[in-house]
CSV table of C-alpha atoms and ligand atoms in Angstrom, one decimal:
chain,number,residue,atom,x,y,z
N,1,MET,CA,0.2,0.0,0.2
N,2,GLU,CA,1.4,4.0,-0.5
N,3,THR,CA,1.4,6.6,2.2
N,4,LEU,CA,0.1,8.9,2.6
N,5,LEU,CA,0.2,11.2,5.5
N,6,GLN,CA,3.2,9.4,8.1
N,7,VAL,CA,3.2,11.2,10.7
N,8,ASP,CA,6.3,10.7,12.7
N,9,GLN,CA,7.5,11.2,16.4
N,10,ILE,CA,5.3,14.5,16.7
N,11,LEU,CA,5.5,16.4,20.5
N,12,THR,CA,3.5,19.7,20.1
N,13,VAL,CA,3.3,22.4,23.0
N,14,PHE,CA,1.5,25.1,23.5
N,15,ARG,CA,2.1,28.4,25.7
N,16,THR,CA,0.1,28.5,28.7
N,17,GLU,CA,-0.1,31.0,31.4
N,18,ALA,CA,0.9,27.4,33.6
N,19,GLY,CA,3.4,27.1,31.3
N,20,GLU,CA,4.3,25.1,28.6
N,21,VAL,CA,2.1,22.2,28.0
N,22,THR,CA,2.4,19.1,25.8
N,23,SER,CA,-0.7,18.2,24.5
N,24,VAL,CA,0.9,15.1,22.0
N,25,ASP,CA,3.6,13.4,22.9
N,26,GLN,CA,5.7,11.4,20.4
N,27,VAL,CA,3.0,10.1,17.8
N,28,SER,CA,3.5,8.2,15.2
N,29,PHE,CA,1.3,6.8,12.8
N,30,ASP,CA,1.0,5.9,8.5
N,31,LEU,CA,-2.2,6.9,6.7
N,32,TYR,CA,-2.3,4.9,3.2
N,33,LYS,CA,-3.6,4.9,0.2
N,34,GLY,CA,-8.3,5.1,0.2
N,35,GLU,CA,-7.6,4.1,4.4
N,36,THR,CA,-9.3,5.3,6.9
N,37,VAL,CA,-7.5,6.0,10.1
N,38,ALA,CA,-9.4,6.3,13.1
N,39,LEU,CA,-8.3,8.7,16.1
N,40,VAL,CA,-10.2,7.4,19.3
N,41,GLY,CA,-9.7,8.3,23.3
N,42,GLU,CA,-11.2,9.8,25.8
N,43,SER,CA,-12.0,14.4,25.3
N,44,GLY,CA,-8.1,16.1,26.4
N,45,SER,CA,-5.9,13.4,24.6
N,46,GLY,CA,-5.0,15.4,21.9
N,47,LYS,CA,-7.5,13.8,19.1
N,48,SER,CA,-7.8,16.7,17.9
N,49,VAL,CA,-4.2,18.9,18.8
N,50,THR,CA,-3.1,16.0,16.5
N,51,ALA,CA,-5.5,16.6,13.7
N,52,LEU,CA,-4.5,20.9,13.5
N,53,SER,CA,-1.0,20.0,13.9
N,54,ILE,CA,-1.2,18.4,10.9
N,55,LEU,CA,-3.4,20.7,9.3
N,56,GLY,CA,-0.7,24.0,10.4
N,57,LEU,CA,-3.5,25.1,12.6
N,58,LEU,CA,-2.4,25.6,15.9
N,59,GLY,CA,-2.5,28.8,16.7
N,60,LYS,CA,-0.3,31.5,17.8
N,61,ASN,CA,0.6,29.6,21.4
N,62,GLY,CA,0.7,26.5,19.7
N,63,ARG,CA,3.8,24.4,17.7
N,64,VAL,CA,5.8,21.1,16.5
N,65,LYS,CA,8.3,20.7,18.9
N,66,GLN,CA,9.2,17.7,17.6
N,67,GLY,CA,9.2,15.3,14.9
N,68,THR,CA,7.6,15.4,11.0
N,69,ILE,CA,4.3,14.7,8.8
N,70,SER,CA,5.2,14.1,5.7
N,71,LEU,CA,2.2,14.0,2.9
N,72,GLU,CA,3.1,12.7,0.1
N,73,GLY,CA,6.6,13.3,0.6
N,74,ARG,CA,6.2,17.5,1.0
N,75,GLN,CA,7.7,18.0,5.2
N,76,LEU,CA,4.7,20.6,5.8
N,77,LEU,CA,6.6,21.6,9.2
N,78,GLU,CA,8.0,23.4,7.0
N,79,ALA,CA,5.8,24.0,5.0
N,80,THR,CA,5.3,28.5,4.6
N,81,PRO,CA,1.6,29.4,6.6
N,82,GLU,CA,0.7,30.8,2.6
N,83,GLU,CA,1.9,27.1,1.2
N,84,MET,CA,0.1,25.1,4.0
N,85,ARG,CA,-2.8,27.2,3.2
N,86,GLN,CA,-2.5,25.9,0.0
N,87,ILE,CA,-2.5,22.4,0.9
N,88,ARG,CA,-5.8,22.9,3.5
N,89,GLY,CA,-7.7,24.1,-0.2
N,90,ASN,CA,-6.5,21.4,-2.9
N,91,GLU,CA,-5.0,18.3,-0.7
N,92,ILE,CA,-6.9,18.4,3.0
N,93,SER,CA,-10.2,19.3,3.7
N,94,ILE,CA,-11.6,19.4,7.2
N,95,ILE,CA,-15.4,18.8,8.5
N,96,PHE,CA,-15.9,19.3,12.1
N,97,GLN,CA,-18.2,19.0,14.8
N,98,GLU,CA,-20.0,21.9,14.5
N,99,PRO,CA,-20.2,23.3,11.3
N,100,MET,CA,-22.0,26.0,12.2
N,101,THR,CA,-18.7,27.3,13.4
N,102,SER,CA,-17.1,26.7,9.8
N,103,LEU,CA,-20.3,28.2,7.6
N,104,ASN,CA,-20.5,31.5,7.7
N,105,PRO,CA,-24.1,32.8,8.6
N,106,VAL,CA,-24.0,35.9,5.7
N,107,PHE,CA,-23.8,34.4,2.6
N,108,SER,CA,-25.9,31.8,1.2
N,109,ILE,CA,-24.5,27.4,0.6
N,110,GLY,CA,-24.3,28.8,-2.8
N,111,SER,CA,-22.0,31.4,-3.2
N,112,GLN,CA,-19.8,29.7,-0.3
N,113,LEU,CA,-19.2,26.9,-2.9
N,114,THR,CA,-19.4,28.6,-5.4
N,115,GLU,CA,-16.3,30.6,-4.0
N,116,GLY,CA,-14.5,28.2,-2.7
N,117,ILE,CA,-14.8,26.0,-6.8
N,118,ARG,CA,-14.0,29.1,-8.3
N,119,ILE,CA,-10.9,30.0,-6.5
N,120,HIS,CA,-9.9,25.9,-6.4
N,121,LYS,CA,-11.3,25.4,-10.7
N,122,LYS,CA,-10.2,29.2,-12.0
N,123,TRP,CA,-14.3,28.0,-13.2
N,124,GLY,CA,-17.0,31.3,-14.4
N,125,LYS,CA,-19.3,31.1,-12.2
N,126,LYS,CA,-22.1,28.8,-14.3
N,127,GLN,CA,-20.2,26.2,-14.3
N,128,ALA,CA,-18.8,26.5,-10.9
N,129,ARG,CA,-22.2,26.6,-10.5
N,130,GLU,CA,-23.5,23.5,-12.5
N,131,TYR,CA,-20.8,21.6,-10.7
N,132,ALA,CA,-21.9,23.3,-6.9
N,133,VAL,CA,-25.1,21.4,-7.1
N,134,GLY,CA,-23.9,18.3,-8.3
N,135,LEU,CA,-21.6,18.0,-5.3
N,136,LEU,CA,-24.7,18.7,-3.3
N,137,LYS,CA,-26.6,15.8,-5.3
N,138,LYS,CA,-23.5,13.2,-4.2
N,139,VAL,CA,-24.7,14.0,-0.8
N,140,GLY,CA,-28.2,13.7,-0.8
N,141,ILE,CA,-29.4,16.6,-0.7
N,142,SER,CA,-32.2,16.1,-4.0
N,143,ARG,CA,-33.4,20.0,-3.4
N,144,ALA,CA,-29.9,20.7,-4.5
N,145,GLU,CA,-31.4,24.2,-6.0
N,146,ALA,CA,-33.8,25.6,-3.6
N,147,ILE,CA,-30.2,24.6,-1.0
N,148,MET,CA,-27.8,26.8,-3.0
N,149,LYS,CA,-30.7,29.8,-1.9
N,150,GLU,CA,-30.5,28.8,2.4
N,151,TYR,CA,-28.1,30.7,4.9
N,152,PRO,CA,-26.6,28.5,6.7
N,153,HIS,CA,-29.2,29.0,9.6
N,154,ALA,CA,-32.6,28.1,7.7
N,155,LEU,CA,-30.8,24.4,7.5
N,156,SER,CA,-30.9,21.6,10.1
N,157,GLY,CA,-27.8,20.4,11.3
N,158,GLY,CA,-28.1,17.2,8.9
N,159,MET,CA,-28.5,18.9,6.2
N,160,ARG,CA,-25.7,21.7,7.1
N,161,GLN,CA,-22.8,18.4,7.8
N,162,ARG,CA,-24.2,17.6,4.5
N,163,VAL,CA,-22.4,20.6,2.9
N,164,MET,CA,-20.0,20.7,5.2
N,165,ILE,CA,-18.5,17.2,3.7
N,166,ALA,CA,-19.8,18.8,-0.1
N,167,MET,CA,-17.9,21.3,0.2
N,168,ALA,CA,-14.8,19.4,1.5
N,169,LEU,CA,-14.8,17.6,-1.2
N,170,ALA,CA,-15.4,20.6,-3.4
N,171,CYS,CA,-11.9,20.5,-4.1
N,172,GLN,CA,-11.2,17.1,-4.4
N,173,PRO,CA,-8.9,16.0,-1.5
N,174,ARG,CA,-7.0,13.1,-1.0
N,175,LEU,CA,-7.2,13.4,2.1
N,176,VAL,CA,-10.4,14.0,4.3
N,177,ILE,CA,-9.8,15.1,7.8
N,178,ALA,CA,-13.0,14.9,10.4
N,179,ASP,CA,-13.6,15.9,13.9
N,180,GLU,CA,-16.4,14.2,15.2
N,181,PRO,CA,-18.3,14.8,12.2
N,182,THR,CA,-21.1,13.6,13.8
N,183,THR,CA,-21.8,13.5,17.6
N,184,ALA,CA,-23.7,17.7,17.2
N,185,LEU,CA,-26.4,15.2,15.5
N,186,ASP,CA,-29.2,12.6,16.7
N,187,VAL,CA,-29.2,8.7,15.4
N,188,THR,CA,-30.2,8.4,12.5
N,189,ILE,CA,-29.1,11.7,11.1
N,190,GLN,CA,-26.1,9.8,11.9
N,191,ALA,CA,-26.5,7.1,9.9
N,192,GLN,CA,-27.2,8.8,7.0
N,193,ILE,CA,-23.9,11.0,7.7
N,194,LEU,CA,-21.3,8.0,7.8
N,195,ASN,CA,-23.2,7.0,4.2
N,196,VAL,CA,-22.8,9.6,2.5
N,197,LEU,CA,-18.6,9.5,3.7
N,198,LYS,CA,-18.0,6.2,2.5
N,199,ALA,CA,-20.1,6.6,-0.5
N,200,ALA,CA,-18.0,9.9,-1.0
N,201,ARG,CA,-14.7,8.6,0.3
N,202,GLN,CA,-15.7,5.3,-2.5
N,203,GLU,CA,-15.3,7.1,-4.8
N,204,TYR,CA,-12.7,9.8,-4.7
N,205,GLY,CA,-10.5,7.0,-3.2
N,206,LEU,CA,-10.2,9.4,-0.6
N,207,SER,CA,-7.8,9.0,2.5
N,208,MET,CA,-9.5,9.5,6.6
N,209,LEU,CA,-9.5,10.6,9.9
N,210,LEU,CA,-11.5,10.6,11.8
N,211,ILE,CA,-11.9,11.5,15.2
N,212,THR,CA,-14.5,10.7,17.8
N,213,HIS,CA,-15.6,9.6,21.0
N,214,ASP,CA,-18.3,6.8,19.1
N,215,LEU,CA,-17.3,3.5,18.7
N,216,GLY,CA,-20.0,2.5,16.8
N,217,VAL,CA,-18.8,4.7,14.6
N,218,VAL,CA,-15.0,3.3,14.5
N,219,ALA,CA,-16.5,0.0,14.0
N,220,GLU,CA,-17.8,1.4,11.3
N,221,MET,CA,-16.2,3.5,9.4
N,222,ALA,CA,-12.0,2.7,10.2
N,223,ASP,CA,-9.7,0.1,8.2
N,224,ARG,CA,-7.3,0.7,11.4
N,225,VAL,CA,-7.4,2.9,14.7
N,226,LEU,CA,-5.4,4.2,17.1
N,227,VAL,CA,-6.8,4.5,20.7
N,228,MET,CA,-5.2,8.2,22.2
N,229,TYR,CA,-4.3,8.6,26.2
N,230,ALA,CA,-3.5,11.7,27.5
N,231,GLY,CA,-1.3,13.3,24.5
N,232,GLN,CA,0.2,9.5,23.6
N,233,VAL,CA,-1.1,6.9,21.5
N,234,VAL,CA,-1.2,3.3,23.6
N,235,GLU,CA,-2.5,0.8,21.4
N,236,GLU,CA,-3.0,0.7,17.1
N,237,ALA,CA,-4.1,-1.9,15.3
N,238,ASP,CA,-6.8,-3.0,12.5
N,239,VAL,CA,-10.2,-2.4,13.5
N,240,ILE,CA,-11.7,-5.3,13.3
N,241,THR,CA,-7.8,-7.3,15.8
N,242,LEU,CA,-8.8,-4.0,18.5
N,243,PHE,CA,-12.3,-4.6,18.8
N,244,ALA,CA,-11.4,-8.6,19.2
N,245,ALA,CA,-8.8,-8.9,21.2
N,246,PRO,CA,-7.7,-4.8,22.6
N,247,LYS,CA,-4.0,-5.6,24.3
N,248,HIS,CA,-4.4,-2.0,26.3
N,249,PRO,CA,-5.9,-1.8,30.0
N,250,TYR,CA,-7.6,1.6,28.5
N,251,THR,CA,-9.1,-0.2,25.9
N,252,GLN,CA,-10.0,-2.3,27.2
N,253,GLY,CA,-12.3,-0.4,29.8
N,254,LEU,CA,-13.3,1.7,26.8
N,255,MET,CA,-15.0,-1.2,25.2
N,256,GLY,CA,-16.3,-2.3,28.5
N,257,SER,CA,-15.5,-6.5,29.3
N,258,ILE,CA,-17.5,-8.0,26.4
N,259,PRO,CA,-15.9,-6.2,23.0
N,260,ARG,CA,-18.0,-5.5,20.1
N,261,LEU,CA,-18.6,-5.2,16.3
N,262,ASP,CA,-22.1,-4.3,16.7
N,263,ALA,CA,-22.0,-1.4,19.1
N,264,PRO,CA,-24.9,0.9,17.2
N,265,PRO,CA,-24.2,4.2,16.6
N,266,GLY,CA,-24.5,7.0,18.9
N,267,GLU,CA,-22.4,5.1,22.1
N,268,ARG,CA,-21.0,6.3,23.8
N,269,LEU,CA,-17.7,5.1,25.2
N,270,PRO,CA,-17.7,3.8,28.3
N,271,ALA,CA,-16.4,5.6,31.9
N,272,ILE,CA,-13.2,4.5,33.1
N,273,PRO,CA,-13.4,5.2,37.0
N,274,GLY,CA,-10.4,8.0,37.6
N,275,THR,CA,-9.4,10.7,35.9
N,276,VAL,CA,-7.5,11.6,32.8
N,277,PRO,CA,-4.7,13.2,34.2
N,278,SER,CA,-3.4,16.9,33.9
N,279,LEU,CA,-1.0,18.0,31.3
N,280,THR,CA,0.9,20.1,33.8
N,281,ARG,CA,1.0,17.0,36.2
N,282,MET,CA,1.6,14.2,34.1
N,283,PRO,CA,2.2,11.0,36.7
N,284,GLU,CA,5.7,9.2,36.5
N,285,GLY,CA,5.7,5.9,34.8
N,286,CYS,CA,2.9,4.6,32.7
N,287,ARG,CA,0.6,7.7,32.6
N,288,PHE,CA,-2.7,5.4,33.2
N,289,HIS,CA,-0.8,3.2,36.0
N,290,ASN,CA,-3.0,5.3,38.7
N,291,ARG,CA,-6.2,3.8,36.9
N,292,CYS,CA,-5.4,0.4,35.9
N,293,PRO,CA,-6.4,-2.0,37.9
N,294,TYR,CA,-3.3,-4.2,36.5
N,295,ALA,CA,-1.0,-1.8,37.4
N,296,ALA,CA,2.7,-2.7,39.4
N,297,ASP,CA,5.9,-1.6,40.2
N,298,ARG,CA,7.2,-1.2,36.8
N,299,CYS,CA,4.7,0.7,35.8
N,300,ARG,CA,5.1,3.5,38.6
N,301,ALA,CA,7.8,3.5,37.1
N,302,GLU,CA,9.2,3.2,33.8
N,303,GLN,CA,7.2,4.8,30.2
N,304,PRO,CA,6.1,1.5,28.8
N,305,PRO,CA,6.7,2.5,25.2
N,306,LEU,CA,4.0,1.1,22.2
N,307,LEU,CA,5.6,-2.9,21.6
N,308,PRO,CA,4.5,-5.6,19.8
N,309,ALA,CA,1.9,-7.0,20.7
N,310,GLY,CA,0.7,-9.4,17.5
N,311,GLU,CA,0.2,-9.4,13.8
N,312,ASN,CA,0.1,-5.1,12.7
N,313,HIS,CA,-1.3,-4.5,16.5
N,314,SER,CA,1.3,-2.8,19.2
N,315,ALA,CA,0.5,-1.4,22.9
N,316,ARG,CA,2.2,1.1,24.8
N,317,CYS,CA,1.8,-1.2,28.3
N,318,TRP,CA,4.4,-3.8,30.0
N,319,PHE,CA,2.0,-6.5,30.1
N,320,ALA,CA,0.4,-6.4,27.4
N,321,ASN,CA,0.4,-9.1,26.0
N,322,ASP,CA,0.4,-11.4,29.7
N,323,LEU,CA,-3.2,-9.1,29.7
N,324,ALA,CA,-5.0,-10.3,26.8
N,325,ALA,CA,-5.0,-13.6,27.9
N,326,ALA,CA,-6.5,-13.3,31.2
N,327,ASN,CA,-9.0,-10.3,30.3
N,328,ARG,CA,-11.2,-12.3,28.1
N,329,PRO,CA,-14.9,-12.3,28.7
N,330,GLY,CA,-15.4,-15.0,32.0
N,331,GLU,CA,-12.2,-15.2,32.9
N,332,GLN,CA,-12.1,-12.0,34.3
N,333,GLU,CA,-10.1,-11.5,38.0
N,334,ALA,CA,-9.4,-8.0,39.0
N,335,GLY,CA,-10.3,-6.1,35.4
N,336,TYR,CA,-13.6,-4.1,35.1
N,337,GLY,CA,-15.9,-5.6,34.2
N,338,GLN,CA,-15.9,-7.4,37.9
N,339,VAL,CA,-18.7,-5.9,40.3
N,340,ARG,CA,-16.6,-4.2,42.8
V,1,LIG,N1,-4.8,25.9,22.3
V,1,LIG,C1,-4.7,25.6,23.6
V,1,LIG,N2,-3.6,26.0,24.2
V,1,LIG,C2,-3.6,25.2,24.9
V,1,LIG,N3,-4.1,23.9,25.3
V,1,LIG,C3,-5.2,23.2,24.9
V,1,LIG,C4,-4.8,24.2,23.3
V,1,LIG,N4,-6.1,23.4,22.3
V,1,LIG,C5,-5.5,22.1,23.1
V,1,LIG,N5,-4.9,22.3,24.5
V,1,LIG,C6,-4.6,20.8,25.6
V,1,LIG,O1,-4.2,20.1,25.0
V,1,LIG,C7,-5.4,18.7,25.8
V,1,LIG,C8,-5.2,17.6,24.3
V,1,LIG,O2,-6.6,19.0,23.5
V,1,LIG,P1,-7.2,18.1,22.0
V,1,LIG,O3,-8.6,19.3,21.6
V,1,LIG,O4,-6.4,17.7,21.5
V,1,LIG,O5,-8.4,16.8,23.0
V,1,LIG,P2,-9.3,16.1,22.0
V,1,LIG,O6,-8.7,14.8,22.7
V,1,LIG,O7,-9.3,16.4,20.3
V,1,LIG,O8,-10.6,16.2,23.2
V,1,LIG,P3,-12.0,16.7,23.1
V,1,LIG,O9,-12.8,14.8,22.2
V,1,LIG,O10,-12.5,17.1,24.1
V,1,LIG,O11,-12.1,16.5,22.2
V,1,LIG,C9,-6.5,19.1,26.6
V,1,LIG,O12,-5.8,19.6,27.9
V,1,LIG,C10,-6.2,20.8,25.7
V,1,LIG,O13,-6.8,21.5,27.3
V,2,LIG,MG1,-11.1,16.6,20.3
C-alpha cells in the first residue's frame, strides 16, 4: 500500500499561563491511500491537537516542537503559512463537529460553495454553480437548487453537515480529516452522514483521518484504529483485531469487558473510573497507571514504549501480552467488568 501521510514522533506544545504544556507526545502513524484511520480516546487525549498539527492550525500559542509530518513526501512542518493554505485548499479538507463555525452565516450556501470552487478550479460562475449543485446532490441533498439559495441558519444540523461535506469534497482532496463529524447529530441522521462519507470515500478514493468518541462509528468506518491517552498513542491495530482482542487496559476499559463490533451508532465510550491526568502533572511511569486495575511497580516507575502485541498491533503496556489472555470475557479477575 502506498503511504499518503506520515506522522513521525510529533510533539505538540502550547504556551499557557502555567508554562509550556505538551498536548501530543511521540505520536506516529502512517495513513495509506484509500485508508481510514480512526483516532479514539477520552476528552483531552490530544485527538484534535493531532489533527490541527497536521493542518498547521494550532494557533499562535501552539507549535509542533519535534518530529515530522509528510504528505506524499512533502514536509508539512517546513511549509510556509501560504503553502499550508494551499494544501488545505487542495489536498487536505476538514470536516468539524459544528458546521456553523465553518459556514459563514451571512452568505448563502450557494455563494459559499461556488466561491470555493471558483478559486480552486479557476472556473466561471455558471460552471462553478453547476458543479456545486452536483456536489450537493452527491451528498444526498435532493433539493439542491433550493438549498443553494438558503442561509446556513435555515438548515437542520444534518443538512448543514451534508453541505460541509460537499464543501470538503469540492477541491477533490486526497485526505479528509473529520473531527467528530456526527457527534452533534441525532442517531438516524448520524447514520445517514456516515453513509455519505462512505460513498464519498469510495467515489474519490479518499484517505480519511476520523476522530471520534463513538466506537460504533469506529466499527462502521475505520480500517485501522489509534487509541490515544494523555497525548500518546497507547494502542494501534486494525479495527477487527482491536475489537476482538484489545491489549491495552485502557482500550479494554473503553470497550467495556465485552468487545463488540455491533455497537449501535451513537453509543458513547463507557466511563473508566478515575480521570485523565492533567497536562501539567503527568504521572511518572505509565500515564495510565493510576487508573489501571493491573498496575505493578514497574508501571509506576517506567514509561512503556509502544510494544509489539501481535501482527500489525502494538500497545503501550508492559504487560499487554500477558493481560490479553487473562482478559477474555468470563475469565476476568481484576478487570473493569468486575462487580465491585
Ligand atoms: N490552544 C490551546 N492552548 C492550550 N492548551 C490546549 C489548546 N488546545 C488544546 N489544548 C490542550 O491539549 C489537550 C488535548 O486537547 P484536544 O483538543 O486535542 O483533545 P481531544 O482529544 O480532541 O478532546 P475532545 O474529545 O474533548 O475533543 C487538552 O488538555 C487541551 O486542554
Ligand atoms: Mg477534540
